[in-house]
Amino acid sequence: MKHFAGERRRARELAVQVLFHLEYSDDDPSEAFRLICENFEVAESITDFSWQLIRGVCDKKTTLDKVIRRSSKHWRLERMTRLDRSILRLATYEVMFLEDIPPRVSLDEAVEIGNKFGGEDSSRYINGVLDNVYNTMGAEIDAEIDLGAETISIEPKESDNTGNGDMKYNPLELEPRWQAHWEKQGLFKAEEDPLKEKYYLLEMFPYPSGKIHIGHVRNYTIGDVVARYKRMCGKNVLHPMGWDAFGMPAENAAIENNTHPARWTYDNIDAMRIQLKRMGFSYDWDRELATCDPEYYRWEQLVFLQMYEKGLAYRKKTHVNWCEKCQTVLANEQVEEGCCWRHPEQEVSIKEMNSWFLKITDYADDMLAYCEKLPGWPDRVMSMQKNWIGKSHGAAIRFPMVGAEDAIEVFTTRQDTLFGATFMCLAPEHPMVKEIIKGLPQEKEVFDFVDRTLKMDSFMRTADFTAKEGVFTGRHCLNPVTREEIPIFVANFVLFDYGTGAIMAVPTHDQRDFEFARKYGLKLRVVIKPEDSDLDETKMTEAYVDQGILVNSGPFNGQRNLAALDSIADYLENKGIGHKTVNFRIRDWGISRQRYWGAPIPMIHCEKCGIVPVPEKDLPVVLPLDLELRPNGGSPLPFEPSFFETTCPKCNGNARRETDTMDTFVESSWYFDRYACPDYKEGPLDAKRVDYWLPVDQYIGGIEHAILHLLYSRFYTRVLNDLGHISIKEPFTHLLTQGMVCKATQECPEHGYLFPKEVVEGRCSRCGAEVIDGNIVKMSKSKKNVVDPQELIDRYGADTVRMFCLFASPPDKDLEWSEQGVDGSYRFLQRVWRLVSDHLEDLKKVTAHDGGPELTEPVKSVHRKTHETIKKVTSDIENRFHFNTAISAVMELVNETNQFLNADGQKDAVDWSVVRKAIETAILLLSPLVPHITDELWQMLGHKDFLLNVSWPTYHEAALITEKKLIILQVNGKVRNRIEVSASSSDKELEALALADEKIQRFLKGKSIKRVIVVQKKLVNVVV
RNA sequence: GCGAGAGUGGCGGAACUGGUAGACGCGCUGGAUUUAGGAUCCAGUGGGGUGACCUGUAGGGGUUCGAGUCCCCUCUCUCGCACCA
């Protein structure tokens, strides 16, 4: 569950452009570097992925050094060094700060690591560690650390003094205590209870990368608030957590660290589980699952078999790059100048290879239709999904070959322009290309063109700057309506993947066709003209793409082109030339991965019997753990006889196991179902429990999964439905896509991006230059603007971190991280704490006021505020997840209560019980957001229950009623005065009061009153 | 190019069906207390003006007694898709 599609694409685009220039500019790479330099900000903002790629490109092409040396002649030196530095910096950063150093280190360890680096870096690093130790422990450190040349001495820090120690707010002590308490009581366990209304709340499960990042914290905090709130509202809440545990990073990390992916993954899971528990999230850990567990993926294998049986899983040949030396498929990015990136002497061949696909296209229409039936999803996501499915209505039309029996079929949405189709273009991959050029003089030219085009990186091929090129095949086909012979081209811009891989070209009404026709001197014919003028094809400078009247179109002349779409399609159908059809952009889901760390595809290849499914009784096909990874990163499975050697279940002969594994998105397409019955042994899903819990009522996660994960899950749920495993079709009723966490970057003109620790009083700690505050961007390693949540928890406690995540902005918007903001949250919690602890004795003497005798001001206003706050907070959480406004409402209540208490005058028992009600309300309302401090305060007030088991407070209408109302007085819509009147005043009385008002009188002088508008109990507007 | 969303103080952000623009917080200014504070408390804080007042929600039009909110146009930004036939 990572990766951001857009970023990746942009990264690739840039890298491809660079590669392009490196390839096509002979010995002068300066153009490529100009590109990088000019797009410097873009490049950096694209995250480390782009850097890896660009670095990769540079390394592969020639060493970076060489390129810089050579290009510095052609380009400004200064820019080069900046780029150079950035890359070096990134590399250093990755090595120094991310890989070698565990998240928290002791002083001794810090010294050891520091000494390893030596010099300036070491002292800076150690200072950073000391800062942390300081802040987290408040400890008295008195140490001298020897760093060879330098000696750092640390002064002991005075401990805080606010008086009575035991009453101080100490989150670091009380939070773990409550967490242990909750766990011991099994507070978060969810059990099926048909009598209670269920509520299934789910956050997207994390990839176990090793430690949680701030995005996780935000995501899971939002979810936890909703889970706890619903629970207090009496719902039977399911709130599980698990691990998206298969995937590439584990393989890479394992090779680098000489460990095993399983070991690495499970260690990370253990570390992250501790962190999540430390945040106080209310997960039912009994339902925890990891997708790399055979007890999980065995059911996925079973479903795969069932899909195979129904024809929903199939094997298909596709064009891929193949390196003989590596014996593996290469991604387009791994092909360089037509050669393997690891074996420059080995030419890559284009191979048609078999891969497994899931038939998502079968469900495209249904998923599209349901887009309208999911009002709980954000429009943004829905439109992305619709876009991705890409349904378009049009016609399939057959163009008969000249001099042959067969025909070429095209798909078009513009059958109205058919009479203007003057040539045809095929995609280079189109199987007919080979056939029709056989024996012609053009054969070699066409073949070379196809070969050249296919070897191009797909991004390069489809990039804007790549020229639209084609080559004439020497053959013609018939335009089926004009019966005119039209030439057939092969063109690089025709997508084999979309439609039929062939297009009819209408140069007069399609800009791209127009340019192509002009380039190759092809015929044009106008078939649509504007209503009030004529078009001359010889004089056109661009295609006419607007609507108009059909001309040169036989029986359809004179009709409006859009209106004729249908009748033309019918005409084609009657003549047997074509038919109406729908085309989808979405392709079947290719799930084969030549990777090790994934779920094996449960299939067997037998020479005699072909593809044979593994019998159900032999499941799971377990991924062997006791084998050596290959140093080059390829999958070891095809080299592991103990894995692939097997016997055919049909003929018992020798057979070979499928060694591809499944795309990890398959695992994440149904984990939410399995949470309902993680221990079920009889099948993938226990219908009874799954029917109780599913669908997920509220799903929360990042927008980056708007397409892939969510689309796959919707598809997979439909499959499970068809296979009878589940009775729902749509897995997620409501979806909340939370925004990203961003932070300003800090940059030194000399040294580039800086860590906060490298900035001293606004200056770079290395060169003393003034630091520039950069843009506010998504947190990323390469920007050095990441915040480690663990550091924050250790410093402020989990409640403060949760509070800030919720308060800084509404969940669906981006959140800008600010240190002061965190301080502010911490201060607020302390204020709440003191509100209780400072008045504990008085509060303990009374019970919370609930109704009771008539109150008088000012305590009445505290009472009213209490109920107003309940109303506001409840609606903010319930209706729109606006926790920021909910928090500000509680802040207002706390402030008002404080003010009341600070005001002069004796407080009697009634006053205190109203105050107690206000305080208890604040605690209750805050409890889903900051569960630790509130449970502690609740207990301090003498309660025994966990707040999670206390009912959510309700407000009394009666308490909201006021005797006085503030009325706005306007003249011509402008506010002129505000007056307090009795709430029972009638409209007439209000009007009279307004007109009599002194200020209003001033504005009425010398003018005649046209009209007076009275809005009930709100406002009077006098129009003059 | 197509599709979606957004534009409000120094900043994050409030403003429910049109009805006090700037809630709450951060920052800043002044004051109190303190050995000190990155602690706490009080006051102030959109801009202009001594003032009454004027002005202000990207820009321009419109509807309305009244528009941040509704309608039209323009601009800017973000996101997604993109040689889609």
CSV table of N, CA and C in Angstrom, one decimal, chain A residues 99 111 153 192 201 222 230 233 238 283 347 352 509 528 645 680 708 806 850 873 928 940 971:
chain,number,residue,atom,x,y,z
A,99,GLU,N,19.4,4.1,7.2
A,99,GLU,CA,19.6,2.7,7.2
A,99,GLU,C,20.5,2.2,8.4
A,111,VAL,N,27.2,7.6,20.4
A,111,VAL,CA,28.6,7.9,20.4
A,111,VAL,C,29.3,7.0,19.4
A,153,SER,N,30.3,18.7,25.9
A,153,SER,CA,29.8,18.4,27.3
A,153,SER,C,28.4,18.9,27.4
A,192,GLU,N,-19.7,-10.8,17.3
A,192,GLU,CA,-20.9,-10.8,16.5
A,192,GLU,C,-22.1,-10.8,17.5
A,201,LEU,N,-15.6,-0.3,10.8
A,201,LEU,CA,-14.7,0.8,10.5
A,201,LEU,C,-13.4,0.3,10.1
A,222,ILE,N,-7.7,9.3,12.7
A,222,ILE,CA,-9.1,9.6,12.2
A,222,ILE,C,-10.0,8.4,12.4
A,230,LYS,N,-18.4,5.8,17.5
A,230,LYS,CA,-19.6,4.9,17.2
A,230,LYS,C,-19.8,3.9,18.3
A,233,CYS,N,-21.7,5.5,20.9
A,233,CYS,CA,-23.1,5.7,20.5
A,233,CYS,C,-23.8,4.4,20.5
A,238,LEU,N,-16.5,-3.0,14.7
A,238,LEU,CA,-15.4,-3.8,14.3
A,238,LEU,C,-14.3,-2.9,13.8
A,283,TYR,N,-7.7,-1.1,18.3
A,283,TYR,CA,-7.9,-2.3,17.4
A,283,TYR,C,-8.2,-3.6,18.2
A,347,GLU,N,21.4,-8.6,-26.6
A,347,GLU,CA,20.3,-7.9,-27.2
A,347,GLU,C,19.0,-8.5,-26.5
A,352,GLU,N,6.7,-12.9,-27.0
A,352,GLU,CA,5.4,-13.0,-26.5
A,352,GLU,C,5.4,-13.9,-25.4
A,509,HIS,N,-11.0,15.9,-39.9
A,509,HIS,CA,-11.7,16.2,-38.7
A,509,HIS,C,-11.0,15.6,-37.4
A,528,ILE,N,-17.7,17.1,-42.8
A,528,ILE,CA,-18.6,17.9,-42.0
A,528,ILE,C,-18.2,19.4,-42.2
A,645,GLU,N,9.5,-28.7,-9.2
A,645,GLU,CA,9.4,-30.1,-9.7
A,645,GLU,C,8.2,-30.7,-9.0
A,680,TYR,N,-11.1,-18.7,10.4
A,680,TYR,CA,-11.9,-19.7,9.7
A,680,TYR,C,-11.1,-20.7,8.9
A,708,LEU,N,-6.3,2.0,-8.2
A,708,LEU,CA,-5.9,0.6,-8.2
A,708,LEU,C,-6.6,-0.2,-7.1
A,806,LEU,N,-5.8,16.0,14.2
A,806,LEU,CA,-7.2,16.2,14.0
A,806,LEU,C,-7.5,17.7,13.9
A,850,ASP,N,-27.8,17.9,36.2
A,850,ASP,CA,-28.6,17.3,35.0
A,850,ASP,C,-30.0,17.8,35.1
A,873,VAL,N,-20.5,19.3,18.6
A,873,VAL,CA,-19.5,18.2,18.4
A,873,VAL,C,-20.2,17.0,17.8
A,928,PRO,N,-13.0,10.3,22.4
A,928,PRO,CA,-12.6,9.5,21.2
A,928,PRO,C,-11.3,10.1,20.6
A,940,MET,N,-10.0,10.3,37.9
A,940,MET,CA,-9.7,11.3,38.9
A,940,MET,C,-11.0,11.8,39.5
A,971,VAL,N,-29.4,48.6,7.7
A,971,VAL,CA,-30.0,49.5,6.8
A,971,VAL,C,-29.4,49.2,5.4
